[in-house]
mmCIF file of C-alpha atoms and ligand atoms in Angstrom:
data_model
loop_
_atom_site.group_PDB
_atom_site.id
_atom_site.type_symbol
_atom_site.label_atom_id
_atom_site.label_comp_id
_atom_site.label_asym_id
_atom_site.label_seq_id
_atom_site.Cartn_x
_atom_site.Cartn_y
_atom_site.Cartn_z
ATOM 1 C CA MET A 13 172.061 113.762 97.726
ATOM 2 C CA ALA A 14 172.561 112.412 94.412
ATOM 3 C CA ARG A 15 175.004 110.022 94.119
ATOM 4 C CA LEU A 16 177.718 111.274 91.071
ATOM 5 C CA LYS A 17 177.319 108.432 88.240
ATOM 6 C CA VAL A 18 180.527 107.295 87.440
ATOM 7 C CA GLY A 19 181.561 105.380 84.351
ATOM 8 C CA VAL A 20 184.838 103.079 84.744
ATOM 9 C CA LEU A 21 187.172 102.302 81.728
ATOM 10 C CA VAL A 22 189.188 99.307 81.853
ATOM 11 C CA SER A 23 191.516 97.178 79.559
ATOM 12 C CA GLY A 24 192.899 93.781 82.201
ATOM 13 C CA ARG A 25 192.778 92.548 85.735
ATOM 14 C CA GLY A 26 190.860 95.643 87.204
ATOM 15 C CA SER A 27 191.511 95.567 90.735
ATOM 16 C CA ASN A 28 191.366 99.326 91.406
ATOM 17 C CA LEU A 29 187.915 98.739 89.668
ATOM 18 C CA GLN A 30 187.440 96.139 92.399
ATOM 19 C CA ALA A 31 188.498 99.387 94.836
ATOM 20 C CA LEU A 32 185.883 101.643 93.566
ATOM 21 C CA LEU A 33 183.544 98.512 93.111
ATOM 22 C CA ASP A 34 183.685 98.012 97.175
ATOM 23 C CA SER A 35 183.423 101.262 98.134
ATOM 24 C CA ALA A 36 180.428 102.341 95.825
ATOM 25 C CA ALA A 37 178.701 99.701 97.322
ATOM 26 C CA ASP A 38 178.133 101.703 100.735
ATOM 27 C CA PRO A 39 175.212 103.493 100.263
ATOM 28 C CA ALA A 40 176.882 106.467 102.271
ATOM 29 C CA PHE A 41 179.619 106.453 99.401
ATOM 30 C CA PRO A 42 179.285 109.557 97.352
ATOM 31 C CA ALA A 43 179.567 108.018 93.967
ATOM 32 C CA GLU A 44 177.974 105.007 92.140
ATOM 33 C CA ILE A 45 179.635 103.221 89.587
ATOM 34 C CA ALA A 46 176.761 103.304 86.743
ATOM 35 C CA LEU A 47 179.059 101.532 83.952
ATOM 36 C CA VAL A 48 182.023 99.474 83.262
ATOM 37 C CA LEU A 49 183.500 99.721 79.501
ATOM 38 C CA SER A 50 185.790 97.260 78.432
ATOM 39 C CA ASN A 51 188.287 97.937 75.193
ATOM 40 C CA VAL A 52 189.608 94.194 75.694
ATOM 41 C CA PRO A 53 186.863 91.573 75.057
ATOM 42 C CA GLY A 54 186.990 88.835 77.733
ATOM 43 C CA ALA A 55 188.759 91.207 80.356
ATOM 44 C CA PHE A 56 188.590 89.735 84.255
ATOM 45 C CA ALA A 57 187.508 93.394 84.913
ATOM 46 C CA LEU A 58 184.005 92.512 83.439
ATOM 47 C CA GLU A 59 183.744 89.891 85.196
ATOM 48 C CA ARG A 60 183.602 91.779 88.812
ATOM 49 C CA ALA A 61 181.354 94.229 87.625
ATOM 50 C CA THR A 62 178.709 91.655 86.946
ATOM 51 C CA LYS A 63 179.644 90.567 89.682
ATOM 52 C CA ALA A 64 178.626 93.910 91.956
ATOM 53 C CA GLY A 65 175.984 93.932 89.985
ATOM 54 C CA VAL A 66 177.217 96.902 87.647
ATOM 55 C CA ALA A 67 175.922 97.241 83.862
ATOM 56 C CA THR A 68 179.614 96.420 81.549
ATOM 57 C CA ALA A 69 179.762 97.610 77.979
ATOM 58 C CA MET A 70 182.167 96.139 75.370
ATOM 59 C CA VAL A 71 183.814 98.681 73.082
ATOM 60 C CA ASP A 72 186.504 96.728 71.310
ATOM 61 C CA ASN A 73 189.083 98.986 69.649
ATOM 62 C CA LYS A 74 190.236 96.661 66.551
ATOM 63 C CA ALA A 75 186.592 96.736 65.876
ATOM 64 C CA TYR A 76 187.089 100.318 64.471
ATOM 65 C CA ASP A 77 189.028 102.314 62.374
ATOM 66 C CA GLY A 78 191.072 104.343 64.425
ATOM 67 C CA ARG A 79 190.749 106.453 67.388
ATOM 68 C CA ALA A 80 188.438 108.989 66.658
ATOM 69 C CA PRO A 81 185.579 106.648 66.240
ATOM 70 C CA PHE A 82 186.588 104.318 68.994
ATOM 71 C CA GLU A 83 186.349 107.265 71.120
ATOM 72 C CA GLU A 84 183.062 108.396 69.716
ATOM 73 C CA ALA A 85 181.864 105.122 70.312
ATOM 74 C CA VAL A 86 183.227 104.822 73.912
ATOM 75 C CA HIS A 87 181.533 108.470 74.407
ATOM 76 C CA GLU A 88 177.962 107.389 73.085
ATOM 77 C CA THR A 89 177.983 104.620 75.656
ATOM 78 C CA LEU A 90 179.071 106.740 78.510
ATOM 79 C CA THR A 91 176.723 109.491 77.581
ATOM 80 C CA ALA A 92 173.580 106.791 77.576
ATOM 81 C CA HIS A 93 174.690 105.315 80.685
ATOM 82 C CA GLY A 94 173.974 108.874 81.934
ATOM 83 C CA VAL A 95 177.442 108.912 82.884
ATOM 84 C CA GLU A 96 178.686 112.018 85.116
ATOM 85 C CA PHE A 97 182.420 111.207 85.545
ATOM 86 C CA VAL A 98 185.012 109.106 84.352
ATOM 87 C CA CYS A 99 187.617 106.966 86.401
ATOM 88 C CA LEU A 100 190.674 105.148 84.035
ATOM 89 C CA ALA A 101 191.416 101.987 85.776
ATOM 90 C CA GLY A 102 194.102 100.058 84.322
ATOM 91 C CA PHE A 103 192.374 101.222 80.630
ATOM 92 C CA MET A 104 195.510 100.661 78.215
ATOM 93 C CA ARG A 105 194.836 102.850 75.493
ATOM 94 C CA LEU A 106 196.096 106.150 75.006
ATOM 95 C CA LEU A 107 192.702 108.984 74.158
ATOM 96 C CA THR A 108 193.150 111.761 72.148
ATOM 97 C CA ASP A 109 192.940 115.601 73.113
ATOM 98 C CA GLY A 110 189.243 115.559 71.657
ATOM 99 C CA PHE A 111 188.343 113.045 74.308
ATOM 100 C CA VAL A 112 190.319 114.141 76.635
ATOM 101 C CA ASN A 113 189.460 117.913 76.390
ATOM 102 C CA ARG A 114 185.471 116.558 75.911
ATOM 103 C CA TRP A 115 185.448 114.707 79.706
ATOM 104 C CA HIS A 116 188.054 118.197 81.164
ATOM 105 C CA ASP A 117 187.967 118.085 84.364
ATOM 106 C CA ARG A 118 185.808 114.659 84.722
ATOM 107 C CA LEU A 119 188.096 112.080 84.159
ATOM 108 C CA ILE A 120 190.651 110.999 86.084
ATOM 109 C CA ASN A 121 193.772 107.995 86.259
ATOM 110 C CA ILE A 122 195.605 106.090 88.419
ATOM 111 C CA HIS A 123 199.141 106.203 87.686
ATOM 112 C CA PRO A 124 201.517 103.175 89.705
ATOM 113 C CA SER A 125 204.595 105.932 90.301
ATOM 114 C CA LEU A 126 204.615 109.342 91.893
ATOM 115 C CA LEU A 127 203.936 111.799 88.747
ATOM 116 C CA PRO A 128 205.573 113.095 86.780
ATOM 117 C CA SER A 129 208.652 110.346 87.506
ATOM 118 C CA PHE A 130 208.500 107.665 85.334
ATOM 119 C CA LYS A 131 205.324 108.037 83.078
ATOM 120 C CA GLY A 132 204.740 105.405 80.960
ATOM 121 C CA ALA A 133 203.874 101.149 80.797
ATOM 122 C CA HIS A 134 206.911 100.442 82.775
ATOM 123 C CA ALA A 135 206.710 102.483 85.828
ATOM 124 C CA HIS A 136 208.211 99.914 88.106
ATOM 125 C CA ARG A 137 211.119 98.971 85.952
ATOM 126 C CA ASP A 138 212.255 102.769 84.751
ATOM 127 C CA ALA A 139 211.686 103.458 89.235
ATOM 128 C CA LEU A 140 213.938 100.453 90.250
ATOM 129 C CA ALA A 141 216.232 101.193 87.165
ATOM 130 C CA ALA A 142 216.807 104.886 88.341
ATOM 131 C CA GLY A 143 217.412 103.687 92.147
ATOM 132 C CA VAL A 144 214.910 106.007 94.055
ATOM 133 C CA ARG A 145 214.234 105.205 97.527
ATOM 134 C CA LEU A 146 210.790 106.065 97.208
ATOM 135 C CA SER A 147 207.993 105.691 95.206
ATOM 136 C CA GLY A 148 204.342 104.903 94.763
ATOM 137 C CA CYS A 149 201.134 106.048 93.195
ATOM 138 C CA THR A 150 199.182 109.057 92.172
ATOM 139 C CA VAL A 151 195.899 109.456 90.895
ATOM 140 C CA HIS A 152 195.323 112.663 88.667
ATOM 141 C CA TYR A 153 193.244 114.983 86.328
ATOM 142 C CA VAL A 154 193.663 113.446 82.621
ATOM 143 C CA ARG A 155 195.509 115.701 80.573
ATOM 144 C CA PRO A 156 196.194 115.362 76.927
ATOM 145 C CA ALA A 157 200.005 114.556 77.269
ATOM 146 C CA MET A 158 200.517 110.826 78.189
ATOM 147 C CA ASP A 159 199.921 110.819 82.160
ATOM 148 C CA SER A 160 199.911 114.197 82.923
ATOM 149 C CA GLY A 161 197.460 116.282 84.906
ATOM 150 C CA PRO A 162 196.765 118.001 87.963
ATOM 151 C CA ILE A 163 197.249 115.568 90.663
ATOM 152 C CA LEU A 164 194.534 114.347 92.941
ATOM 153 C CA VAL A 165 195.869 112.112 95.821
ATOM 154 C CA GLN A 166 199.254 110.366 96.261
ATOM 155 C CA ALA A 167 200.662 107.497 98.624
ATOM 156 C CA ALA A 168 204.390 106.649 98.732
ATOM 157 C CA VAL A 169 206.309 103.148 99.250
ATOM 158 C CA PRO A 170 209.722 102.259 100.092
ATOM 159 C CA VAL A 171 211.721 101.011 97.892
ATOM 160 C CA LEU A 172 213.967 98.096 98.865
ATOM 161 C CA GLY A 173 216.971 96.329 98.548
ATOM 162 C CA ASN A 174 216.061 93.477 97.102
ATOM 163 C CA ASP A 175 212.594 94.613 95.118
ATOM 164 C CA ASP A 176 211.435 93.503 91.774
ATOM 165 C CA GLU A 177 208.820 94.898 89.706
ATOM 166 C CA SER A 178 206.697 92.411 91.094
ATOM 167 C CA ALA A 179 207.391 93.278 94.331
ATOM 168 C CA LEU A 180 207.268 96.460 94.269
ATOM 169 C CA GLY A 181 204.501 96.827 92.211
ATOM 170 C CA ALA A 182 202.616 94.778 95.156
ATOM 171 C CA ARG A 183 203.625 96.951 97.483
ATOM 172 C CA VAL A 184 202.458 100.095 94.919
ATOM 173 C CA LEU A 185 199.337 98.507 94.153
ATOM 174 C CA GLU A 186 197.950 98.179 97.772
ATOM 175 C CA GLN A 187 197.901 101.709 98.135
ATOM 176 C CA GLU A 188 196.178 102.432 94.841
ATOM 177 C CA HIS A 189 193.249 100.522 96.420
ATOM 178 C CA ARG A 190 193.432 103.327 98.586
ATOM 179 C CA ILE A 191 194.121 106.187 97.140
ATOM 180 C CA TYR A 192 191.671 105.600 93.988
ATOM 181 C CA PRO A 193 188.467 105.774 96.200
ATOM 182 C CA LEU A 194 189.483 108.280 98.081
ATOM 183 C CA ALA A 195 189.941 110.706 95.379
ATOM 184 C CA LEU A 196 186.968 109.962 93.808
ATOM 185 C CA ARG A 197 185.056 110.235 97.287
ATOM 186 C CA LEU A 198 186.612 114.219 97.496
ATOM 187 C CA ILE A 199 185.657 114.568 93.770
ATOM 188 C CA ALA A 200 182.225 113.750 94.714
ATOM 189 C CA GLU A 201 181.846 115.234 97.725
ATOM 190 C CA GLY A 202 182.775 118.480 95.780
ATOM 191 C CA ARG A 203 185.513 119.348 97.718
ATOM 192 C CA ALA A 204 188.016 119.003 94.624
ATOM 193 C CA ARG A 205 188.829 121.723 92.767
ATOM 194 C CA VAL A 206 191.253 123.112 89.919
ATOM 195 C CA GLU A 207 192.865 126.229 90.112
ATOM 196 C CA ASN A 208 195.598 127.338 88.277
ATOM 197 C CA GLU A 209 196.219 123.544 86.861
ATOM 198 C CA GLN A 210 196.546 122.683 90.504
ATOM 199 C CA VAL A 211 194.042 120.747 92.860
ATOM 200 C CA ILE A 212 192.473 122.504 95.523
ATOM 201 C CA ILE A 213 191.557 119.947 98.803
ATOM 202 C CA GLU A 214 188.928 121.640 100.668
ATOM 203 C CA GLY A 215 187.246 120.534 104.183
ATOM 204 C CA PRO A 216 188.216 118.263 106.590
ATOM 205 C CA GLY A 217 191.407 115.888 106.043
ATOM 206 C CA ALA A 218 192.217 117.682 103.435
ATOM 207 C CA THR A 219 196.145 116.985 104.389
ATOM 208 C CA GLY A 220 194.410 112.558 103.714
ATOM 209 C CA ALA A 221 195.493 113.426 100.234
ATOM 210 C CA LEU A 222 199.200 112.217 100.998
ATOM 211 C CA VAL A 223 198.925 109.159 101.860
ATOM 212 C CA ASN A 224 202.377 107.822 103.600
ATOM 213 C CA PRO A 225 202.799 104.225 104.622
ATOM 214 C CA ALA A 226 205.535 104.155 107.260
ATOM 215 C CA PRO A 227 208.313 101.620 105.626
HETATM 216 C C1 GAR B 302 197.640 99.693 87.869
HETATM 217 O O1 GAR B 302 198.571 99.222 88.210
HETATM 218 C C2 GAR B 302 197.204 101.092 87.232
HETATM 219 O O2 GAR B 302 198.063 101.807 88.251
HETATM 220 C C3 GAR B 302 198.279 100.661 85.958
HETATM 221 O O3 GAR B 302 197.328 99.277 85.421
HETATM 222 C C4 GAR B 302 197.477 98.648 86.696
HETATM 223 C C5 GAR B 302 195.762 98.309 86.236
HETATM 224 O O4 GAR B 302 195.964 96.979 87.249
HETATM 225 N N1 GAR B 302 197.657 102.048 85.215
HETATM 226 C C6 GAR B 302 198.855 102.306 84.121
HETATM 227 O O5 GAR B 302 199.933 101.922 84.018
HETATM 228 C C7 GAR B 302 198.339 103.835 83.605
HETATM 229 N N2 GAR B 302 199.421 104.319 82.769
HETATM 230 P P1 GAR B 302 194.236 96.800 87.972
HETATM 231 O O6 GAR B 302 193.493 96.492 86.228
HETATM 232 O O7 GAR B 302 194.364 95.850 88.669
HETATM 233 O O8 GAR B 302 193.752 97.814 88.296
#
């Protein structure tokens, strides 16, 4: 069966991209990474893609007069590479309704909190400030409002008494690298669908969409 052709949008170090590249390196994985697109010149994620033999593109938002023309260029680059499905992996630009709606149910994101808690750029700081005992990460379909949309997979981790942002972040990141490939696999196998803005997962191991490692 043909593998789903995926484009990954990145802005930074690309450790989640690496998890996707590593999974897709197995020919039995149902998705292939067809393109890695960065909006930040020199992002380390681009090096990871090149090393994995995956095509890269640079679409620098600073070179465009506003979000709409930037997103038009991103869209054109994705389609020119035959991309059918898009993963945001540390892509630090807010996308307009126009782009999000064009890729409706073909666009997912990973966020380092148990959504809908702690949206935004400081998820770990906010989780620590709130004093929660559990945090985690979420893979979700993207909707126009920031860090919102039907939830595919979540993993929980404990928040420990002496955690700072970096300790909690590292614990969560380890789980991000597990759940992003899992979410993409469920989609590429055709086992995830959105119904009334909730994700239904079918088939064996559907409960695997909840990852809860022992503290
Ligand atoms: C990840 O922790 C990801 O969840 C987060 O940025 C980091 C990117 O790391 N994304 C967001 O906060 C989106 N709201 P990476 O470049 O090593 O994958």
